[in-house]
Short mmCIF file of N, CA and C in Angstrom, two decimals:
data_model
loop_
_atom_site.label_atom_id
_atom_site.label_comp_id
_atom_site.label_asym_id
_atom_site.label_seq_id
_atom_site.Cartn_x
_atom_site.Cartn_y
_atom_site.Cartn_z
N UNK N 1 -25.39 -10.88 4.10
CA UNK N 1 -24.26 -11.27 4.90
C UNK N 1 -24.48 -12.63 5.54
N UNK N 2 -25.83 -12.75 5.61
CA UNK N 2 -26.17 -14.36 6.54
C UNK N 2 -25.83 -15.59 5.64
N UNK N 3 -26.08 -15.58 4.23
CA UNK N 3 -26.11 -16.38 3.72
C UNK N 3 -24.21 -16.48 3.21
N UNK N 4 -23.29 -15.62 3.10
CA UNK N 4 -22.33 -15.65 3.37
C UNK N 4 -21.57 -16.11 4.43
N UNK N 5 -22.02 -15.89 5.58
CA UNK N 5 -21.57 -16.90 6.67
C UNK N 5 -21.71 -17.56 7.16
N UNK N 6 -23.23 -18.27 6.60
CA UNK N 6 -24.05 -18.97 6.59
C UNK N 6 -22.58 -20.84 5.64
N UNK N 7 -22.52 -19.98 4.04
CA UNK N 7 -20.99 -20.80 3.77
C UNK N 7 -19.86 -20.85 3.99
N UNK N 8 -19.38 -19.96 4.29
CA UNK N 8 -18.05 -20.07 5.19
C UNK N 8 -18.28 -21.16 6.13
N UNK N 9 -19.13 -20.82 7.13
CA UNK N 9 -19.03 -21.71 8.21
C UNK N 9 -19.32 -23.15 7.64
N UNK N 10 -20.16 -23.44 6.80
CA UNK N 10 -20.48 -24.92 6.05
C UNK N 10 -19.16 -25.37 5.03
N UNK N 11 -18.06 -24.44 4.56
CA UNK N 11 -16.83 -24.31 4.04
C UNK N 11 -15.72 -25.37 5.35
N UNK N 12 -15.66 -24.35 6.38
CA UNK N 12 -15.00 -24.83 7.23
C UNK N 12 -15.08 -26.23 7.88
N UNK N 13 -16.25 -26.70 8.00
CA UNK N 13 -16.69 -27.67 8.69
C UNK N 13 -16.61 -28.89 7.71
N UNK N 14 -16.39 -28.85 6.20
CA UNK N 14 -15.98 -29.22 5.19
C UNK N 14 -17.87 -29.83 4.73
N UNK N 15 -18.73 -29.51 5.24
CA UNK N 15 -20.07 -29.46 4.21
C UNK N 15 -20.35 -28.89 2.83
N UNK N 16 -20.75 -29.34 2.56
CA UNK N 16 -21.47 -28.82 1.28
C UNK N 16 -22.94 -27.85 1.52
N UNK N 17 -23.12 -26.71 0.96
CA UNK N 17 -23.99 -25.93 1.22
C UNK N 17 -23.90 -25.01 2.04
N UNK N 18 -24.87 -25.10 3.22
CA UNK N 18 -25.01 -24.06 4.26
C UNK N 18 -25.34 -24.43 5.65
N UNK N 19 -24.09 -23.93 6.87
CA UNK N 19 -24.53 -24.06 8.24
C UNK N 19 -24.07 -22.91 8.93
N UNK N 20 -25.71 -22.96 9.51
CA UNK N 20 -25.60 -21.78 10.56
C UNK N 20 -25.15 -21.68 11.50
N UNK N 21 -24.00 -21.11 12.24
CA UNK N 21 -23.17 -21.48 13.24
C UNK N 21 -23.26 -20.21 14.18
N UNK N 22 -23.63 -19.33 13.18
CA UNK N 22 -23.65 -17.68 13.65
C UNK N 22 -24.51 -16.66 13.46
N UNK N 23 -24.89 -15.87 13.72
CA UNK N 23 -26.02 -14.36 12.77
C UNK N 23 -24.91 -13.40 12.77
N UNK N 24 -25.75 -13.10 11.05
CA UNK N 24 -24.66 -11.36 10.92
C UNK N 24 -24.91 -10.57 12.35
N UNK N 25 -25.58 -10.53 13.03
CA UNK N 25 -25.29 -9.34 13.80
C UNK N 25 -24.58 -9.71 14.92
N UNK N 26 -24.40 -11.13 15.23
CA UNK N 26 -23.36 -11.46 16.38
C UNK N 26 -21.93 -11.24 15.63
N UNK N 27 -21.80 -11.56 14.19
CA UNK N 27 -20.26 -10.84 13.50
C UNK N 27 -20.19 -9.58 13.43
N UNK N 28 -20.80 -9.10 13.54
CA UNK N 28 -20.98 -7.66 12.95
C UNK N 28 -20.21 -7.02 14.75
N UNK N 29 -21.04 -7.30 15.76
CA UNK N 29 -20.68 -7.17 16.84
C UNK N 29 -18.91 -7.49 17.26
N UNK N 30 -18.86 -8.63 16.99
CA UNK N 30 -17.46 -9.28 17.16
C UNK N 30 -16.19 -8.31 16.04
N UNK N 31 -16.83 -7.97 14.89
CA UNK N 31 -15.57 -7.41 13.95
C UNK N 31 -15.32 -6.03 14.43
N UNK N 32 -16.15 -5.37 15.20
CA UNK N 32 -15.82 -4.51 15.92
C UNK N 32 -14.47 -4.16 17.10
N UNK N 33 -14.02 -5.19 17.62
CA UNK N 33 -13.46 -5.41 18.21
C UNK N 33 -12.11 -6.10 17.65
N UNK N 34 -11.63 -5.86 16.39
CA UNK N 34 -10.67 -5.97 15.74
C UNK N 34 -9.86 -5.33 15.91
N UNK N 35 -8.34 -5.54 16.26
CA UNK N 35 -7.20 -4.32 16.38
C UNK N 35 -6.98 -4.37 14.77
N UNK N 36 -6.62 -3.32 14.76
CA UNK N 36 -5.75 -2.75 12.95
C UNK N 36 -4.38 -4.02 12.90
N UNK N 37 -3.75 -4.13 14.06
CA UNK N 37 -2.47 -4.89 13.93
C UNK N 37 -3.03 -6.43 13.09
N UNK N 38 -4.22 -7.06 13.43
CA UNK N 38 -4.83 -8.00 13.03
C UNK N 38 -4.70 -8.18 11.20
N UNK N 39 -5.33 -6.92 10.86
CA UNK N 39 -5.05 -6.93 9.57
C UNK N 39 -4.16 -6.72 9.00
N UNK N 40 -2.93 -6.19 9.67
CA UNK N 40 -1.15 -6.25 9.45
C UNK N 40 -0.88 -7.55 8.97
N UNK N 41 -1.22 -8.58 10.17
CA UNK N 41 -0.69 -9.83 10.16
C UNK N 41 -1.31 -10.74 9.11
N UNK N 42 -2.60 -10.22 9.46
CA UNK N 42 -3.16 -11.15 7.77
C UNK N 42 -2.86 -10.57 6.38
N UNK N 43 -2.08 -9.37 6.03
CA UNK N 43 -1.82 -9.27 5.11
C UNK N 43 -0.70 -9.35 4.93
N UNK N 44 0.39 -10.10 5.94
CA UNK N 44 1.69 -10.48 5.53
C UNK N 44 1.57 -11.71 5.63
N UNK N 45 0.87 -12.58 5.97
CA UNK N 45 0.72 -13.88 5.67
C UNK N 45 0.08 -14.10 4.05
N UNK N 46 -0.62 -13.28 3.92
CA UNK N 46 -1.12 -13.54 2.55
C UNK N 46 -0.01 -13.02 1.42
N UNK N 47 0.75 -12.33 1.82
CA UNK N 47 1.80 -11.80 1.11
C UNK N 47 2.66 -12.87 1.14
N UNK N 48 2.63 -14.00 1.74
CA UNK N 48 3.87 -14.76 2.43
C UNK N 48 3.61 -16.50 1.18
N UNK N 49 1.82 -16.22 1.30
CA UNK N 49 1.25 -16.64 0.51
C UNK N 49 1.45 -17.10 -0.82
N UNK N 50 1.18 -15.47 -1.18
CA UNK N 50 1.36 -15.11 -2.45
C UNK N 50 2.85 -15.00 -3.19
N UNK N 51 3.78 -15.38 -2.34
CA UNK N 51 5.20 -15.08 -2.55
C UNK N 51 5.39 -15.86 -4.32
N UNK N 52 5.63 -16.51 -4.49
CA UNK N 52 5.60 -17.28 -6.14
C UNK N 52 4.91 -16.38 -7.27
N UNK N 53 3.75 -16.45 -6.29
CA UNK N 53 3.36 -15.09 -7.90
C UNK N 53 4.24 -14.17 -7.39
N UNK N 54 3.84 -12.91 -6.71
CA UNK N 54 5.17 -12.03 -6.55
C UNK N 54 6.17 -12.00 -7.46
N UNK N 55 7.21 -13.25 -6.99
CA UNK N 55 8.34 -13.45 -7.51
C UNK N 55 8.36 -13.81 -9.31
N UNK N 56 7.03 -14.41 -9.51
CA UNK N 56 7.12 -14.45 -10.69
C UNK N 56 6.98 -13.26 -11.92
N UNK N 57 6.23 -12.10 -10.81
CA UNK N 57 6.12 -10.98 -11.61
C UNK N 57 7.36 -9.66 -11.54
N UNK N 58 8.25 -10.50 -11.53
CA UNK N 58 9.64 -9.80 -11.34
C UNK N 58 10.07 -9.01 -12.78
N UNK N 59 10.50 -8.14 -13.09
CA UNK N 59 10.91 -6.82 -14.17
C UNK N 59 12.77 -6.90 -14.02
N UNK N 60 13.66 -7.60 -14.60
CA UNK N 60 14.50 -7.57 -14.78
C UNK N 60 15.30 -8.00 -13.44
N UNK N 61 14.66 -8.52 -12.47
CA UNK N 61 15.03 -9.30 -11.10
C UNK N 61 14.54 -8.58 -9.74
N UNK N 62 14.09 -7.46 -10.45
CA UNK N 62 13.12 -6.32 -9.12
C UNK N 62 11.74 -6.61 -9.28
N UNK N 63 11.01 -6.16 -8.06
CA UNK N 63 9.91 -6.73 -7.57
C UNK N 63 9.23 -4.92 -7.79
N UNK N 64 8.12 -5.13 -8.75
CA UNK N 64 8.29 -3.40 -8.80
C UNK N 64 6.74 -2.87 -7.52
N UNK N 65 7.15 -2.15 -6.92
CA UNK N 65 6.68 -1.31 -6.24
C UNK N 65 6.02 0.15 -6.23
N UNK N 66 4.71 -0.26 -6.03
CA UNK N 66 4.21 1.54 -6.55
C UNK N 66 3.85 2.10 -5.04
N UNK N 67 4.56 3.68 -4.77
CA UNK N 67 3.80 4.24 -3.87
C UNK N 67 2.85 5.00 -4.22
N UNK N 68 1.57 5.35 -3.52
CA UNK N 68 1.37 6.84 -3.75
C UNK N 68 0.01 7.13 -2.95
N UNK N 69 -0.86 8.46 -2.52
CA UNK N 69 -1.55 8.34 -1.82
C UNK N 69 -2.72 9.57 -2.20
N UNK N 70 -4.10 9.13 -1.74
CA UNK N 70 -5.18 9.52 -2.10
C UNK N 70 -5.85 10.27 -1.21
N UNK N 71 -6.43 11.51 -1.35
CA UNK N 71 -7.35 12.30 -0.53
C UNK N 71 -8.46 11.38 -0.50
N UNK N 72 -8.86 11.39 0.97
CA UNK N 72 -10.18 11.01 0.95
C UNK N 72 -10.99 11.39 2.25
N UNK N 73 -12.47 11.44 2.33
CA UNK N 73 -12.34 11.89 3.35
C UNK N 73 -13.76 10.72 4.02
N UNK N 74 -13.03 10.87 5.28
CA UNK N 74 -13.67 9.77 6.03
C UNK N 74 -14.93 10.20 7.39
N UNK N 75 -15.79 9.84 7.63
CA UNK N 75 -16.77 9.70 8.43
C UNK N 75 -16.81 8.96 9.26
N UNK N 76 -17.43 9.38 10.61
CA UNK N 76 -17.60 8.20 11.82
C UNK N 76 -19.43 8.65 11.64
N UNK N 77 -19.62 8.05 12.45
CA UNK N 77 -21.27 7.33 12.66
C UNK N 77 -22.02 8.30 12.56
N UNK N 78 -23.17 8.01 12.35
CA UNK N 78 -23.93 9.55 12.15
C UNK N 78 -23.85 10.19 13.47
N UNK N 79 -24.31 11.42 13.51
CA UNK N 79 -24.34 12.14 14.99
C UNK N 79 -22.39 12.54 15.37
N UNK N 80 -21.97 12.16 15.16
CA UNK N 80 -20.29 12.15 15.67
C UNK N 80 -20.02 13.58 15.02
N UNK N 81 -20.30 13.90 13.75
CA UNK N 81 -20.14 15.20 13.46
C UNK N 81 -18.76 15.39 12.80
N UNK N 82 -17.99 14.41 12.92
CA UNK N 82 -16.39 14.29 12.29
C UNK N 82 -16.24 13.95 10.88
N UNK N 83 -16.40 15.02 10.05
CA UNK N 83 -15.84 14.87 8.42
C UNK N 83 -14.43 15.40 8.46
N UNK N 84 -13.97 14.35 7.94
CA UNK N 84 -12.55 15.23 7.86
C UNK N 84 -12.28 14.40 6.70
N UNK N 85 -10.88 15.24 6.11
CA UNK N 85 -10.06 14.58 5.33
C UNK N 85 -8.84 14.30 5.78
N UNK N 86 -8.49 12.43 4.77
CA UNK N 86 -7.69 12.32 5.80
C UNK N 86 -7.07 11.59 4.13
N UNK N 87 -6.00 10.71 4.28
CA UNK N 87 -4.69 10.54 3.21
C UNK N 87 -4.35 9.11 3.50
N UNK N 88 -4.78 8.62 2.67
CA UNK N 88 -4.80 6.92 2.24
C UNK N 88 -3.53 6.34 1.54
N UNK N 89 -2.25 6.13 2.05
CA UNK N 89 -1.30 5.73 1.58
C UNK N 89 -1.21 4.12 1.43
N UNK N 90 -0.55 3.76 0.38
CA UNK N 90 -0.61 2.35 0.14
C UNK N 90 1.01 2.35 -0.62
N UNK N 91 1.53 1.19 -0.77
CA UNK N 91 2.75 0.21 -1.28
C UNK N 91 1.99 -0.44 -2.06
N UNK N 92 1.89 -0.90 -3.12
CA UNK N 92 1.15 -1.81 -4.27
C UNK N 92 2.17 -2.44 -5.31
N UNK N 93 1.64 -3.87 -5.41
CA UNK N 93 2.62 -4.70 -6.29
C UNK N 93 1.80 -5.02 -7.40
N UNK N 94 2.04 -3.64 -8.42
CA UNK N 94 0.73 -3.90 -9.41
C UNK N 94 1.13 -5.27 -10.44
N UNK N 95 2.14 -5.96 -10.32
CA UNK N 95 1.76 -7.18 -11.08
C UNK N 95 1.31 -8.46 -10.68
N UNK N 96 1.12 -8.47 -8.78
CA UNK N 96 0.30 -9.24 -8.36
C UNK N 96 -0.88 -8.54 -7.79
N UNK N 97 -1.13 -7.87 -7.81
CA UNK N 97 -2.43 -6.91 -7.62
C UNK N 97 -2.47 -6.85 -6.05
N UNK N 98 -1.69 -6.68 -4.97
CA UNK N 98 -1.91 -6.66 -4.07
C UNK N 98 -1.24 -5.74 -3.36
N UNK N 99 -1.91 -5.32 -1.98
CA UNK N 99 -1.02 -4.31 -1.53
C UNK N 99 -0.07 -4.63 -0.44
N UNK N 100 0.97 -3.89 -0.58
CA UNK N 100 2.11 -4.66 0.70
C UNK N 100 2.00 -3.67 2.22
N UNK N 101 1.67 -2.38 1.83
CA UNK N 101 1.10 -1.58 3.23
C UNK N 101 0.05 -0.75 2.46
N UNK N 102 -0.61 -0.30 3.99
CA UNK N 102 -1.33 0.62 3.75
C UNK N 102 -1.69 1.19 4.89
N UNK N 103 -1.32 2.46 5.04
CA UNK N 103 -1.96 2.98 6.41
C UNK N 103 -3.16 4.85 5.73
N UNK N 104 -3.75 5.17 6.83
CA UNK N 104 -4.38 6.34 6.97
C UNK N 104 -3.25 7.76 7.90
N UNK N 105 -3.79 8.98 7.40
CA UNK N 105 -2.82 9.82 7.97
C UNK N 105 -3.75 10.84 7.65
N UNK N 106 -3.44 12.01 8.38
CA UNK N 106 -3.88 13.24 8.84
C UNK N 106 -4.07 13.89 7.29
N UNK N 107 -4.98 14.70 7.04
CA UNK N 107 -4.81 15.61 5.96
C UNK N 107 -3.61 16.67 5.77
N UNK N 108 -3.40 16.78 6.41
CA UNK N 108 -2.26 18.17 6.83
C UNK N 108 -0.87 16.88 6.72
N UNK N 109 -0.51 16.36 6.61
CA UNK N 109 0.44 15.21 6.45
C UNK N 109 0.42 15.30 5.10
N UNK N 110 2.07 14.83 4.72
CA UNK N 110 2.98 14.72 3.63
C UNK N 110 2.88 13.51 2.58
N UNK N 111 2.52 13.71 1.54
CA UNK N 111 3.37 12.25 0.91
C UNK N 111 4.57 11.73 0.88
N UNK N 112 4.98 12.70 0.88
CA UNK N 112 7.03 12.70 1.05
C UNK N 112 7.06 11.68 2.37
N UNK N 113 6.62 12.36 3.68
CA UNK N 113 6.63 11.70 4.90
C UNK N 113 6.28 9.87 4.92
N UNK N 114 4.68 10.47 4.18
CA UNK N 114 4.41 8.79 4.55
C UNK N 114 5.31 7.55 4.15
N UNK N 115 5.97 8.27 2.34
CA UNK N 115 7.03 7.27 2.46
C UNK N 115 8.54 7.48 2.85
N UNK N 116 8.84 8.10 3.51
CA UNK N 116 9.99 8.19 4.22
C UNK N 116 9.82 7.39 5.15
N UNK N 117 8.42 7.14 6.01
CA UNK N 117 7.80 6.00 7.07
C UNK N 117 8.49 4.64 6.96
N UNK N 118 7.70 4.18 5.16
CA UNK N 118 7.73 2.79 4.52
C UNK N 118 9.42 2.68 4.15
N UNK N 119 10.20 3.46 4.22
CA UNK N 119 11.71 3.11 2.87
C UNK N 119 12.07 1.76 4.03
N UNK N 120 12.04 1.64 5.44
CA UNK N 120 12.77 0.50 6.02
C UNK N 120 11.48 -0.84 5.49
N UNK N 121 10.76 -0.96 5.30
CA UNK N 121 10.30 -2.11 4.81
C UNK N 121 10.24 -2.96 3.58
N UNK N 122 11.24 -1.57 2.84
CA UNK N 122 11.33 -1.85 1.12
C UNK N 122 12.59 -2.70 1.22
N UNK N 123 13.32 -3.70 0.20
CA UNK N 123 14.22 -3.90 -0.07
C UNK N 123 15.27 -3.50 -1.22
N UNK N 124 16.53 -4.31 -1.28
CA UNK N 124 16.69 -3.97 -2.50
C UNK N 124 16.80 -4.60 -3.52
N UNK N 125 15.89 -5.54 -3.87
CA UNK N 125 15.09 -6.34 -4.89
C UNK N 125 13.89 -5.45 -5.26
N UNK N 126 13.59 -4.72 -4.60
CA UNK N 126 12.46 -3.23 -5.05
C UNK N 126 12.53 -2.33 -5.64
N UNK N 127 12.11 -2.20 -6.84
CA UNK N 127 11.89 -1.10 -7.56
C UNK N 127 11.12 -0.27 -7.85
N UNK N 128 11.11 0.83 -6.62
CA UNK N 128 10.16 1.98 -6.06
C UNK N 128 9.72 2.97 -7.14
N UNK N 129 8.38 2.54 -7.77
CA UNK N 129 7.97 3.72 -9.01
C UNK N 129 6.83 4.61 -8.16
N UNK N 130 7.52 5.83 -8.48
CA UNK N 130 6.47 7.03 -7.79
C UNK N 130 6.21 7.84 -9.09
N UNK N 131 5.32 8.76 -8.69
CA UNK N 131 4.78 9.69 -9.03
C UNK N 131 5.40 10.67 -9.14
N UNK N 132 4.42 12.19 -9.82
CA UNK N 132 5.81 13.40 -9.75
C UNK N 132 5.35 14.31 -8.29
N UNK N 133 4.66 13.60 -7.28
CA UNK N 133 4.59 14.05 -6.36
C UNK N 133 5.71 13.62 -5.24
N UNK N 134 6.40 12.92 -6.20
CA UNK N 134 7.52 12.90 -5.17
C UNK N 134 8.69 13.08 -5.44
N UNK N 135 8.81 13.97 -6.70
CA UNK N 135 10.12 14.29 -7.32
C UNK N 135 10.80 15.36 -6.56
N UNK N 136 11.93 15.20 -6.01
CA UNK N 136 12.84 16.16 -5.08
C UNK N 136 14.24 15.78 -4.86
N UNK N 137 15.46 16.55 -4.65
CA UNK N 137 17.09 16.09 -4.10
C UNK N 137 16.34 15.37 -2.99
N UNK N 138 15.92 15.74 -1.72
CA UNK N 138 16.06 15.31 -0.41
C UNK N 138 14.86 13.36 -0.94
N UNK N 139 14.34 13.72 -1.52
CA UNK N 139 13.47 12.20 -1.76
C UNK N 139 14.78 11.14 -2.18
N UNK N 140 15.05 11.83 -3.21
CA UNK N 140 15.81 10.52 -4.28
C UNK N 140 17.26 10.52 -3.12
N UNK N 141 17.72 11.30 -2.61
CA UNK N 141 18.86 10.92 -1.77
C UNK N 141 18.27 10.07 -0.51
N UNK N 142 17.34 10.53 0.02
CA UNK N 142 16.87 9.61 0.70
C UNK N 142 16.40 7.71 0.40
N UNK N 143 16.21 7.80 -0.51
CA UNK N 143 16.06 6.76 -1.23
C UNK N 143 17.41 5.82 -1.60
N UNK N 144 18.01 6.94 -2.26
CA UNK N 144 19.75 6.07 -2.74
C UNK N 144 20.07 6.40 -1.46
N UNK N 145 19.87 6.51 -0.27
CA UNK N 145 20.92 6.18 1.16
C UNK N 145 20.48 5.17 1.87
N UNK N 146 19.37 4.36 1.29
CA UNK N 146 18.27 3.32 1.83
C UNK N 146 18.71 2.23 0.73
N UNK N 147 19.58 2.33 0.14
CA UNK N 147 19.64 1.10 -0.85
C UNK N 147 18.96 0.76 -1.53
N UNK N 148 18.39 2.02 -2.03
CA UNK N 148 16.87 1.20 -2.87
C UNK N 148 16.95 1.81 -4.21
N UNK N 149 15.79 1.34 -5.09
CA UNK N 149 16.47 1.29 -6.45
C UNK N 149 15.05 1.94 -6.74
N UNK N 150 14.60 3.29 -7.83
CA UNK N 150 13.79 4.03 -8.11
C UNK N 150 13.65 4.57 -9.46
N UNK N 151 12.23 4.80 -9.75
CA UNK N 151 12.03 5.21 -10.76
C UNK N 151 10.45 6.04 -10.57
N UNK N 152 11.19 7.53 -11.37
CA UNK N 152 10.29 8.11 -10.96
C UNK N 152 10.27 9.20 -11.93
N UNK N 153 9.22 10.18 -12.85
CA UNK N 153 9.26 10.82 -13.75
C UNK N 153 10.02 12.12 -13.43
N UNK N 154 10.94 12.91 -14.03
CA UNK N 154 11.24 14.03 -13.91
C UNK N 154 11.83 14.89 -15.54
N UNK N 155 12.19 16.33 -15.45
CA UNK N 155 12.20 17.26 -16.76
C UNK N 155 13.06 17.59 -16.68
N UNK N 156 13.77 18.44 -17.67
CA UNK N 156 14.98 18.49 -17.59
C UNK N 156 15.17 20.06 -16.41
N UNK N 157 13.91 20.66 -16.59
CA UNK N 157 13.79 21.85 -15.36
C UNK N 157 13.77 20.98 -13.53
N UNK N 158 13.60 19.76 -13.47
CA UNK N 158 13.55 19.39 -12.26
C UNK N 158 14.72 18.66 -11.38
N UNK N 159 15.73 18.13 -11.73
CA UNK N 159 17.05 17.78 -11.26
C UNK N 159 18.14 18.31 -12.02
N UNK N 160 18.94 18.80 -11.53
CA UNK N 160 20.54 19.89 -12.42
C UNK N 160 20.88 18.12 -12.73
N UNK N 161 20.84 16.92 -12.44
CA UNK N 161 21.73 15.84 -12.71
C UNK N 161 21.13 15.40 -13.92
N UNK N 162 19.93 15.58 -14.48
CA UNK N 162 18.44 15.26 -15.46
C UNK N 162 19.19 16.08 -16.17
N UNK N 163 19.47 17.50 -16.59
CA UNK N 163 20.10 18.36 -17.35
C UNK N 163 20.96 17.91 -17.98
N UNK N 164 21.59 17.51 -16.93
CA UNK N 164 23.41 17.04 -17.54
C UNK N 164 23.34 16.35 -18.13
N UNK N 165 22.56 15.19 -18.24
CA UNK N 165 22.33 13.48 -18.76
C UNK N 165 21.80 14.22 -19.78
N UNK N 166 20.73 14.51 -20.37
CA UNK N 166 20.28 15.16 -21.11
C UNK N 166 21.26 15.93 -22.49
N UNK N 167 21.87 16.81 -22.10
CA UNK N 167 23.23 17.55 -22.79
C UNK N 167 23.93 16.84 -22.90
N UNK N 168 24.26 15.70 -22.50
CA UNK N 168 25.54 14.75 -22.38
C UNK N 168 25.55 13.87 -23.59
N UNK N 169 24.61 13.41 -24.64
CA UNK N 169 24.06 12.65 -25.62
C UNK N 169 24.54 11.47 -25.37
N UNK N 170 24.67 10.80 -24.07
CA UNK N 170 24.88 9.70 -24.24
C UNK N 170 23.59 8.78 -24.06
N UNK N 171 23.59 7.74 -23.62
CA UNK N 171 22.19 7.00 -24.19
C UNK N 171 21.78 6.23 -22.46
N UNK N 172 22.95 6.42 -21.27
CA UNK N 172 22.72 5.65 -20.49
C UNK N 172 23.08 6.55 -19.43
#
């Protein structure tokens, strides 16, 4: 880590090589004291950034959007005694490889929920591809009452409207 911030700091100062300005353990100390909102803001600036690619990885004029979220389970310091599992939700723009949210949530918490959270930050230049963990009436209406535009796998046993289209032989 020293010799990493060892260049950064020789980066900034516009040197070549390496200056010591700091010790890992005075950063180490200081990143502690980070609010979460911090990394909000730096990842909408970098999003703000990245806007051109983004836009360039557009799918028929939509910006495609993946939700979906992962068990995992997280630890505090040794001695704390707190294993739990907890649910790693993310927004991902897999053709610029980056993520647009991401928060943590309770194990006992919904996927449905977490993105019912995110639908006000989506637009409708977004084209929300989920999973079949989120196939439901109350999702996709929720979704088409948010103006948003979706794609998401389902059978002909999982929406009566999937049926119809289906029997209907038309092509669209």
């Amino acid at each position: 880590m020293q010799t990493g911030l060892d260049g950064f700091f020789a980066s900034l100062s516009g040197q070549a090589g390496r200056s010591r300005q700091d010790n890992a353990q005075a950063f180490s100390k200081a990143r502690r004291g980070f609010s979460a909102q911090l990394f909000d803001l730096i990842n909408q600036h970098l999003l703000k950034l990245a806007a051109p690619r983004i836009d360039g990885d557009q799918w028929h004029g939509f910006r495609g959007v993946a939700a979906d979220a992962s068990r995992l389970q997280v630890a505090t310091r040794e001695g704390a005694e707190l294993n739990v599992d907890h649910y790693a939700f993310a927004l991902f723009l897999p053709g610029a490889e980056l993520t647009l949210h991401a928060s943590l949530h309770p194990a006992d918490g919904s996927e449905r929920q977490m993105l019912y959270e995110v639908l006000p930050s989506l637009s409708a230049s977004d084209l929300l591809v989920l999973d079949r963990g989120y196939v439901g009436n109350t999702m996709a209406a929720a979704i088409a009452q948010a103006n948003l535009h979706f794609c998401l796998p389902v059978d002909r046993s999982g929406l009566r409207c999937v049926a119809d289209f289906l029997s209907s032989n038309l092509t669209e």
